[in-house]
Amino acid sequence: MRRTTVSRAYGLGLAAAVALTPAMALAQKAPCIGNSVATTGPAAFGGAAIKMGAETAIEEINAKGGVLGQPLKLIQYDDAGAPPRGIDNTRRIALADKCVAILGGYHSTVSVAQAEPVNTIGIPFVGVLAANTKAIENGRSPNFMFRVSAKDKWVARFLVEKAAAQSKTGKIAFFYENTGWGNGALPDVQAAMKAAGKELVATETFNWNDQDMTPQAIRARDAGADVVLFWALDREGNQIVRSMDKVGYKPTIIGAWGIAGNLGELAGPLANGVQVVQTYTFMGDMDPKKKALWDKISAKYGLKDPSEVKMASGVGNAYDAVYIIAQAIEKAGAYDWAKVREALYQVKLDGLVATYDPAFDASDPERQDAILPKYYKLTAWQDGKLLPIEQTPYGKTN
Amino acid sequence: MTTILQYTLSGLAIGGVYALVALGFHIMWSTAKAVNFAHGDTLMIGAVLAVMGVDAGMPVWLACGLSILAGGAFGVALERIAVRPFTAEANSIGWMLSTIAIGIMAESLATMQFGGFSRALHSPGVDRPLNVFGAGVYAQELLIPAVAVALTLGLGLMQKRTLIGRAMRAVAHDKRAAALMGVNVGRIVAISFGLSALLGAGAGVLVAPVIQASATMGVLLGLKGFAVAIIGGITSAPGVLVAGLLFGVLEKFVEGYISTAAREIVAFSVMIAVLLVFPQGLFGKRETVKV
Amino acid sequence: MSRLHALGFLALAALLVAVPLTADNEYELRLFMLFLIYGLIAVGLNVLVGLTGLVSLGQAGVFALGSYAGAILAVRLGADLITASLGAAAIAAIFGVALAYPTVRVRGVYLAVVTIAFGIIVENVAIEWSALTGGTTGLSGIPTPNVFGYELSGYGFYGVLAATLLLATLAAHNLKDSRYGRAMLAVSQSEIAARSLGIDATAMRILAFVAAAVTAGVAGAFYSFLNAYISPDIFTFSDSVRFLLMVILGGAATTFGPVLGAFVLTYLPEYLQDFQLWQKFAYGALLLTVMFVLPRGVLGTAGFVLKRLRPPARGLSAADMEMARVGLPAAARGATAELVTQGLTVRFGGLTALSAANLRVKGGEIHALIGPNGAGKSTFVNAISGVYQPSEGAFGIDGEDLTGKRQHQIARLGLSRTFQNTELFGDLTVLENVLVGGQSRLSYGLADALLRTPRRRREERDLRAAAVGLLAFVDLTDHAKEAARHLPFGLQRRLEIARALAARPRLLLLDEPAAGLTTQEIGSLADMIRKVAAAGVSVLLIEHHVDLIMAVADTVTVLDYGQVIASDRPGVVQNDPRVIEAYFGSPVAHGDFAEVPA
């Protein structure tokens, strides 16, 4: 009671003079990780995957005694995929809940918007799905934005490499959604093509909820592309492959992970052979480590089949990200934003998705990303299932 | 040439959906001088329930039939709950906001029950594209504008030949006079909302195989359907049909020759321009001032 | 300003000072700043929705325009907070005018759709024009706000926001109380009557749209500084709905309602997050509940209940009566007030409703215009009051040509009218109706209205005195504070006459004033008409009621099939065989003209 009176009086005295800068927030932070993610709306499955991974990791950590002797908590907010709500949640996590770090969500636009308050406040942010390059590589120093997920710049290189290998004519087209995610990837893909000594023969865009993409398909077909790169979600990805089918166009399709959800169900046989990059999957053969995690998750969330997890990369990434943060807190020896940020560069971990050695590299602005391209996995749709490409007929042609 | 034909056919398919939605707006407006602002969600309900029905093991035809009926019931209930209490008021804020509210609730319920994903409704109409002089199109896509035309004609016949149809016309013409002639205006308005919801849910079932069912599929289709109704002249069913088909084709050509993102800008600008030149829409009746 | 409102403003100011001092952390303060921004939008939107009764479902589009204008000015040109918000206000104002333009042709649900379309267009232009707006990636790196080169601290920016909201609320309150607010309310309730009293309805709607746009534009600029990041998906249709709901929830047309609504809807999402998956459903349910339980909004309902519990006096206070200038003001401009029409013709398609009608109303006379149903009387009245444009011919008052002028211009030049089916401003009080009638003669401007200058106070006081005098003339002072629609029919007719007289016309046009009145009421109406004429105002009386015409008219003109068939003293016209034939279809030896259904 007395303390609040004092602090109020203190506030009164300083109110006119002191700026509301993050410097005020020197106090000890709480042992919690905040998570702003879409748990409602069309991409709620992404939020659900992140939640599974993060909750499971935190449960394991707490079972072993928590961090710095205290149990870790996960505070979950819904951003519904809307940037302003992402910004509000970021501030709420940092300033009201005083958590030690933030996990990012599914939507690139939200992550890009969060970069501003994150760096102004100075709280470590670890993205676990959204792949937009600029959200993390934002030119700020010190940069508090980190990521344990795929990065479009690297995904672009990875996919262009695969495309170049599979193209017979050397003509490659690019289809991307007209959103922060798709538009953000455009320069990455163009740069990757240039680096490979090639140029896109068609660059086509479309909006969410578009029902027919025949104009785009016709242009790509007439440009002679035999491989098409996708930056699309399942719903629109389905419309594109159907529109291609209508105009008699059957290129090889390689996509970023927006079409890793239920393209197989939507497009039926048309999806067969569509290749998708991922960082993690429960599909196909499981090694013992994966099997153990699957048993735990399937029991906890009542899942019967691995295909029920729509965005398994989110589970794997979030799981690893929580372990990385926990280790950074232990190394920092305090629930302190700046110290934890420093410690993130020291973390070494043998994770689900990758072997992090170290997780991040302070000397390289590109290495605010933890998962290197060599850990990216190519999967392919086969009769409604998205399997590691080696386990499908399409892997053999490579 | 093939390209132009392709755009036209694809445009007619989309336009058919707009026309079906707009036709619903026309029916509601005629009798009630109010509409369900969230009519797009009626379409969503039809599509989503059909998919859920198939999930539950029903045969496709039964699932579709039941979901259309459920859509109709939704329309009647919505009229009773969210429209009728507000139609007496001079301005339209009341029913606009209350129907928007019901739309939000329906969409949120659907997201919870159905998930955020788009889901396919299987139809033999989309198994393989037909080749029409080099342009590709699904049989289902050709079916949609055909159904729209047939329903417009059917609606005209119904309004001329049947007792309910004539009562609907009477109410549309003059509510008070119709009441004096012994027409149960409340019931006619309810019937018209039910009928328009049947059309909406039917459109949802028809279009689901082509564009997939999802909780959010209705919003933009609803808004565009309303824009089409206004452009065509909301008092004229054939006007609404023509405007819908034209609007769909226009969109495809803008997409094809300018860009996808310009589509919304061009389409809605055209709508405003049409309204400025023809305040009652292209085929609507002008209402005169009397003092 | 009433005591209750003064108290309200004090409470709001106290709240705005107290919050930053007690906020527990920066997040709480920022959330409150967000509320201040939304409050600004809602206060402006209330002018449009509450006063003119127009619905905008595209306010997020205007908000987006302001945000982008402010952000682009700040990021690309290094503008400070003031320049950026002024720029945003200017651009928003231009689009406000553009949005108001369609209202000339379309209303109601059509207008709502136009505004929705506008919002969608803005959103997509922001996506498409990526060189300027950053496209879907959005604009980031908006600098911390500074004013004249001084960087604003968090509290400094808070101060700017708080002061802006307080001043905007005060300005909106002053506007509502002024001639402009009254005119907007009048236009929303009966446009035709408002126009007939010299109010330029289009100008009022443009003003309302601009007020709503400027506040939303400034709010947008503030928002971009507060968030330091904007992208197209911040400005969606559901945000437009939310802004409208703020106004409705708080109470449309109330002073503090929009502020309250903005407060509730800023904080609500914080609490709805607890509903997890159900939060959107809960929002929808809340919206529906508001529409059912509080259609007038929280403050509107509170005011309503308060009135029920402690009904205010229906009549005027002694002080009011004291200051009244009792009696009828002398005719304006000391003119002869002579109306002349020459060959006035109105055609609707192939139908000639009025054919080459020549008529002269001499200064100060009572001139009756009669004729069977369908003879063209209403067409004549509507033509000379500007509702219809004559196809041929001309008309003017005291040599001043009025042909082709618009309704409100004709009214301002001295022609006032009443309506066959009364067209009162039903929700305004009796006194306010008369005030609206007299306000085309006020000369104070928008700045005077917003700032409550001495000039405005003086003019309003004079107008009020004159209005009370007119109420005394028609014997309605006991009902002065009642809503006009609660008046019995006979009194409504009288009120319409008082309202028309308030404009100090040269010519008063009475369109069937005796219809529906009792014999006794007709008697006092006759007295009234005589007094009006005695004051130098010419009266053109369209009437069926023979006794009244015989009692008051100096001249009678008879119309039949759109043509003038007689014009003379009542006694002469009464016996004119052509008139008798027009009424009875065949010559009758003797009789008088009564109403015969056509």
CSV table of N, CA, C and O in Angstrom, one decimal, chain A residues 8 12 15 18-20 39-40 76-78 81 83-85 87-89 91-92 95-96 98 109 112-113 116 132 178-180 183-184 207, chain C residues 21-22 24-27 29-31 34 124 127-128 136-137 140-142 153-155 223 226-229 231 233-234 270 273 276-277 279:
chain,number,residue,atom,x,y,z
A,8,ARG,N,3.3,6.4,-6.9
A,8,ARG,CA,2.4,7.4,-7.5
A,8,ARG,C,2.9,8.8,-7.4
A,8,ARG,O,3.0,9.5,-8.3
A,12,LEU,N,4.0,11.4,-10.2
A,12,LEU,CA,3.4,12.7,-10.2
A,12,LEU,C,4.6,13.7,-10.5
A,12,LEU,O,4.5,14.6,-11.3
A,15,ALA,N,6.2,13.3,-13.9
A,15,ALA,CA,5.3,13.2,-15.0
A,15,ALA,C,5.6,14.2,-16.1
A,15,ALA,O,5.7,13.9,-17.3
A,18,VAL,N,9.7,13.6,-17.5
A,18,VAL,CA,10.4,12.3,-17.9
A,18,VAL,C,9.7,11.8,-19.2
A,18,VAL,O,8.5,11.7,-19.2
A,19,ALA,N,10.4,11.4,-20.1
A,19,ALA,CA,9.9,10.7,-21.3
A,19,ALA,C,9.5,9.3,-20.9
A,19,ALA,O,10.2,8.7,-20.0
A,20,LEU,N,8.6,8.8,-21.6
A,20,LEU,CA,8.2,7.4,-21.3
A,20,LEU,C,9.2,6.5,-22.1
A,20,LEU,O,8.8,5.9,-23.1
A,39,THR,N,-5.1,-17.0,-32.7
A,39,THR,CA,-5.8,-18.2,-32.3
A,39,THR,C,-7.2,-18.2,-32.8
A,39,THR,O,-7.9,-19.1,-32.6
A,40,THR,N,-7.6,-17.0,-33.4
A,40,THR,CA,-8.9,-17.0,-34.1
A,40,THR,C,-8.6,-16.6,-35.5
A,40,THR,O,-7.5,-16.1,-35.9
A,76,GLN,N,-0.6,-16.1,-23.3
A,76,GLN,CA,-1.1,-16.2,-24.7
A,76,GLN,C,-2.1,-15.1,-25.0
A,76,GLN,O,-3.1,-14.9,-24.3
A,77,TYR,N,-1.8,-14.3,-26.1
A,77,TYR,CA,-2.8,-13.4,-26.5
A,77,TYR,C,-3.1,-13.6,-28.0
A,77,TYR,O,-2.3,-14.1,-28.7
A,78,ASP,N,-4.3,-13.2,-28.4
A,78,ASP,CA,-4.7,-13.4,-29.7
A,78,ASP,C,-4.5,-12.2,-30.5
A,78,ASP,O,-4.9,-11.1,-30.1
A,81,GLY,N,-4.4,-12.1,-36.4
A,81,GLY,CA,-3.8,-11.8,-37.7
A,81,GLY,C,-3.8,-10.3,-38.0
A,81,GLY,O,-3.4,-9.9,-39.1
A,83,PRO,N,-2.3,-6.6,-37.5
A,83,PRO,CA,-1.1,-5.9,-37.0
A,83,PRO,C,-1.3,-5.0,-35.8
A,83,PRO,O,-0.5,-5.0,-34.8
A,84,PRO,N,-2.4,-4.2,-35.8
A,84,PRO,CA,-2.5,-3.3,-34.6
A,84,PRO,C,-2.7,-4.1,-33.3
A,84,PRO,O,-2.2,-3.7,-32.3
A,85,ARG,N,-3.4,-5.2,-33.4
A,85,ARG,CA,-3.5,-6.0,-32.2
A,85,ARG,C,-2.2,-6.6,-31.8
A,85,ARG,O,-1.9,-6.8,-30.6
A,87,ILE,N,0.7,-5.2,-32.2
A,87,ILE,CA,1.4,-4.2,-31.6
A,87,ILE,C,0.9,-4.0,-30.1
A,87,ILE,O,1.7,-3.9,-29.2
A,88,ASP,N,-0.4,-4.0,-30.0
A,88,ASP,CA,-0.9,-3.8,-28.6
A,88,ASP,C,-0.5,-5.0,-27.7
A,88,ASP,O,-0.1,-4.8,-26.6
A,89,ASN,N,-0.6,-6.2,-28.2
A,89,ASN,CA,-0.2,-7.4,-27.4
A,89,ASN,C,1.3,-7.3,-27.1
A,89,ASN,O,1.7,-7.7,-26.0
A,91,ARG,N,3.1,-4.7,-26.6
A,91,ARG,CA,3.3,-3.7,-25.5
A,91,ARG,C,2.7,-4.3,-24.2
A,91,ARG,O,3.3,-4.1,-23.1
A,92,ARG,N,1.6,-5.0,-24.3
A,92,ARG,CA,1.0,-5.5,-23.1
A,92,ARG,C,2.0,-6.6,-22.5
A,92,ARG,O,2.2,-6.6,-21.2
A,95,LEU,N,5.2,-4.5,-21.2
A,95,LEU,CA,5.1,-3.4,-20.2
A,95,LEU,C,4.1,-3.7,-19.1
A,95,LEU,O,4.3,-3.2,-18.0
A,96,ALA,N,3.1,-4.5,-19.4
A,96,ALA,CA,2.1,-4.8,-18.3
A,96,ALA,C,2.4,-6.1,-17.7
A,96,ALA,O,2.5,-6.2,-16.5
A,98,LYS,N,5.3,-7.7,-18.2
A,98,LYS,CA,6.8,-7.7,-18.0
A,98,LYS,C,7.4,-9.1,-18.2
A,98,LYS,O,8.2,-9.5,-17.4
A,109,THR,N,2.8,-9.8,-41.7
A,109,THR,CA,2.5,-8.4,-41.5
A,109,THR,C,2.5,-8.0,-40.0
A,109,THR,O,3.0,-7.0,-39.6
A,112,VAL,N,6.2,-7.8,-38.9
A,112,VAL,CA,6.9,-6.6,-39.4
A,112,VAL,C,6.4,-5.4,-38.5
A,112,VAL,O,7.2,-4.6,-38.1
A,113,ALA,N,5.1,-5.4,-38.2
A,113,ALA,CA,4.6,-4.3,-37.3
A,113,ALA,C,5.2,-4.4,-35.9
A,113,ALA,O,5.5,-3.4,-35.3
A,116,GLU,N,8.9,-2.7,-34.7
A,116,GLU,CA,9.0,-1.3,-34.2
A,116,GLU,C,8.9,-1.2,-32.6
A,116,GLU,O,9.9,-0.8,-32.0
A,132,ASN,N,8.9,-13.6,-43.2
A,132,ASN,CA,9.3,-12.3,-43.9
A,132,ASN,C,10.7,-11.9,-43.5
A,132,ASN,O,11.0,-11.8,-42.3
A,178,ASN,N,-0.7,-11.2,-52.8
A,178,ASN,CA,-0.6,-9.8,-52.7
A,178,ASN,C,-0.8,-9.4,-51.2
A,178,ASN,O,-1.8,-8.8,-50.8
A,179,THR,N,0.2,-9.8,-50.4
A,179,THR,CA,0.1,-9.5,-48.9
A,179,THR,C,1.5,-9.2,-48.5
A,179,THR,O,2.4,-9.2,-49.3
A,180,GLY,N,1.7,-8.8,-47.2
A,180,GLY,CA,3.0,-8.5,-46.7
A,180,GLY,C,3.9,-9.7,-46.9
A,180,GLY,O,5.1,-9.5,-47.2
A,183,ASN,N,4.5,-10.1,-51.0
A,183,ASN,CA,5.3,-9.0,-51.6
A,183,ASN,C,6.7,-8.9,-51.0
A,183,ASN,O,7.6,-8.5,-51.6
A,184,GLY,N,6.8,-9.3,-49.7
A,184,GLY,CA,8.1,-9.3,-49.0
A,184,GLY,C,9.1,-10.3,-49.7
A,184,GLY,O,10.3,-10.1,-49.7
A,207,ASN,N,-4.9,-12.0,-55.0
A,207,ASN,CA,-5.4,-11.6,-53.6
A,207,ASN,C,-6.0,-12.8,-52.9
A,207,ASN,O,-6.4,-13.8,-53.5
C,21,LEU,N,-1.3,10.3,-14.6
C,21,LEU,CA,-0.7,10.3,-13.3
C,21,LEU,C,-0.8,9.0,-12.5
C,21,LEU,O,-0.1,8.7,-11.6
C,22,THR,N,-1.9,8.3,-12.9
C,22,THR,CA,-2.2,7.1,-12.2
C,22,THR,C,-1.9,5.8,-13.0
C,22,THR,O,-2.1,4.7,-12.5
C,24,ASP,N,-0.4,2.7,-14.4
C,24,ASP,CA,0.6,1.8,-13.8
C,24,ASP,C,1.8,1.6,-14.7
C,24,ASP,O,2.9,1.4,-14.2
C,25,ASN,N,1.6,1.5,-15.9
C,25,ASN,CA,2.7,1.3,-16.8
C,25,ASN,C,2.4,2.0,-18.2
C,25,ASN,O,1.3,2.4,-18.5
C,26,GLU,N,3.4,1.9,-19.0
C,26,GLU,CA,3.3,2.6,-20.3
C,26,GLU,C,2.2,2.0,-21.2
C,26,GLU,O,1.6,2.7,-21.9
C,27,TYR,N,2.1,0.7,-21.0
C,27,TYR,CA,1.1,0.1,-21.8
C,27,TYR,C,-0.3,0.6,-21.6
C,27,TYR,O,-1.1,0.9,-22.5
C,29,LEU,N,-1.0,3.5,-20.4
C,29,LEU,CA,-1.1,4.9,-20.9
C,29,LEU,C,-1.3,4.9,-22.5
C,29,LEU,O,-2.1,5.7,-23.0
C,30,ARG,N,-0.6,4.0,-23.1
C,30,ARG,CA,-0.7,4.0,-24.6
C,30,ARG,C,-2.2,3.5,-25.0
C,30,ARG,O,-2.7,4.0,-26.0
C,31,LEU,N,-2.7,2.6,-24.3
C,31,LEU,CA,-4.1,2.2,-24.6
C,31,LEU,C,-5.0,3.3,-24.4
C,31,LEU,O,-5.9,3.5,-25.2
C,34,LEU,N,-4.8,5.5,-27.3
C,34,LEU,CA,-5.5,5.0,-28.4
C,34,LEU,C,-7.0,5.3,-28.3
C,34,LEU,O,-7.7,5.7,-29.3
C,124,ASN,N,-7.5,-0.6,-51.0
C,124,ASN,CA,-6.8,-1.3,-52.1
C,124,ASN,C,-5.8,-0.3,-52.8
C,124,ASN,O,-4.8,-0.8,-53.4
C,127,ILE,N,-2.8,-0.6,-51.0
C,127,ILE,CA,-2.0,-1.8,-51.3
C,127,ILE,C,-1.3,-1.6,-52.6
C,127,ILE,O,-0.1,-2.0,-52.8
C,128,GLU,N,-2.0,-1.0,-53.6
C,128,GLU,CA,-1.5,-1.0,-54.9
C,128,GLU,C,-0.4,0.0,-55.1
C,128,GLU,O,0.6,-0.2,-55.8
C,136,THR,N,1.5,-3.7,-49.2
C,136,THR,CA,1.0,-4.5,-48.1
C,136,THR,C,2.0,-4.6,-47.0
C,136,THR,O,1.7,-4.9,-45.8
C,137,THR,N,3.3,-4.3,-47.3
C,137,THR,CA,4.3,-4.4,-46.2
C,137,THR,C,4.1,-3.2,-45.2
C,137,THR,O,4.5,-3.3,-44.1
C,140,SER,N,6.9,1.7,-42.2
C,140,SER,CA,7.4,1.7,-40.8
C,140,SER,C,8.4,2.8,-40.6
C,140,SER,O,8.7,3.5,-41.6
C,141,GLY,N,9.0,2.9,-39.5
C,141,GLY,CA,10.0,4.0,-39.2
C,141,GLY,C,9.4,5.4,-39.2
C,141,GLY,O,10.1,6.4,-39.5
C,142,ILE,N,8.1,5.5,-38.7
C,142,ILE,CA,7.6,6.8,-38.5
C,142,ILE,C,8.2,7.4,-37.3
C,142,ILE,O,8.2,6.8,-36.2
C,153,SER,N,7.9,14.1,-25.7
C,153,SER,CA,8.0,12.9,-24.9
C,153,SER,C,6.7,12.2,-24.9
C,153,SER,O,5.7,12.7,-25.4
C,154,GLY,N,6.6,11.0,-24.3
C,154,GLY,CA,5.4,10.3,-24.2
C,154,GLY,C,4.3,11.2,-23.6
C,154,GLY,O,3.2,11.2,-24.1
C,155,TYR,N,4.6,11.9,-22.5
C,155,TYR,CA,3.6,12.7,-21.9
C,155,TYR,C,3.2,13.9,-22.7
C,155,TYR,O,2.1,14.4,-22.7
C,223,TYR,N,-2.5,8.6,-35.1
C,223,TYR,CA,-2.4,7.2,-34.9
C,223,TYR,C,-1.1,6.7,-35.5
C,223,TYR,O,-0.4,5.9,-35.0
C,226,LEU,N,1.6,7.4,-33.2
C,226,LEU,CA,1.5,6.6,-31.9
C,226,LEU,C,2.0,5.2,-32.2
C,226,LEU,O,2.8,4.6,-31.4
C,227,ASN,N,1.6,4.6,-33.4
C,227,ASN,CA,1.9,3.2,-33.7
C,227,ASN,C,3.3,3.1,-34.3
C,227,ASN,O,3.9,2.0,-34.3
C,228,ALA,N,3.8,4.1,-34.9
C,228,ALA,CA,5.1,4.1,-35.7
C,228,ALA,C,5.1,3.2,-36.8
C,228,ALA,O,6.1,2.9,-37.4
C,229,TYR,N,3.9,2.6,-37.1
C,229,TYR,CA,3.8,1.6,-38.2
C,229,TYR,C,2.4,1.6,-38.7
C,229,TYR,O,1.5,1.5,-37.9
C,231,SER,N,-0.2,-0.2,-41.9
C,231,SER,CA,-0.3,-1.0,-43.1
C,231,SER,C,-1.8,-1.1,-43.5
C,231,SER,O,-2.7,-0.8,-42.7
C,233,ASP,N,-4.0,-3.3,-43.8
C,233,ASP,CA,-5.0,-4.2,-43.0
C,233,ASP,C,-5.4,-3.6,-41.7
C,233,ASP,O,-6.1,-4.2,-40.9
C,234,ILE,N,-4.9,-2.4,-41.4
C,234,ILE,CA,-5.3,-1.7,-40.1
C,234,ILE,C,-6.7,-1.1,-40.4
C,234,ILE,O,-7.4,-0.8,-39.5
C,270,GLU,N,-9.7,-5.9,-24.9
C,270,GLU,CA,-8.8,-6.4,-23.9
C,270,GLU,C,-9.5,-7.4,-23.0
C,270,GLU,O,-8.9,-8.4,-22.7
C,273,GLN,N,-10.5,-10.8,-24.9
C,273,GLN,CA,-9.5,-11.8,-25.1
C,273,GLN,C,-9.7,-12.9,-24.2
C,273,GLN,O,-9.3,-14.1,-24.5
C,276,GLN,N,-11.3,-16.0,-25.4
C,276,GLN,CA,-10.6,-16.9,-26.4
C,276,GLN,C,-11.4,-16.9,-27.7
C,276,GLN,O,-11.6,-16.0,-28.3
C,277,LEU,N,-11.7,-18.2,-28.1
C,277,LEU,CA,-12.3,-18.4,-29.4
C,277,LEU,C,-13.7,-17.7,-29.5
C,277,LEU,O,-14.1,-17.4,-30.6
C,279,GLN,N,-14.4,-14.7,-28.6
C,279,GLN,CA,-14.4,-13.2,-28.5
C,279,GLN,C,-15.1,-12.5,-29.6
C,279,GLN,O,-15.8,-11.5,-29.4
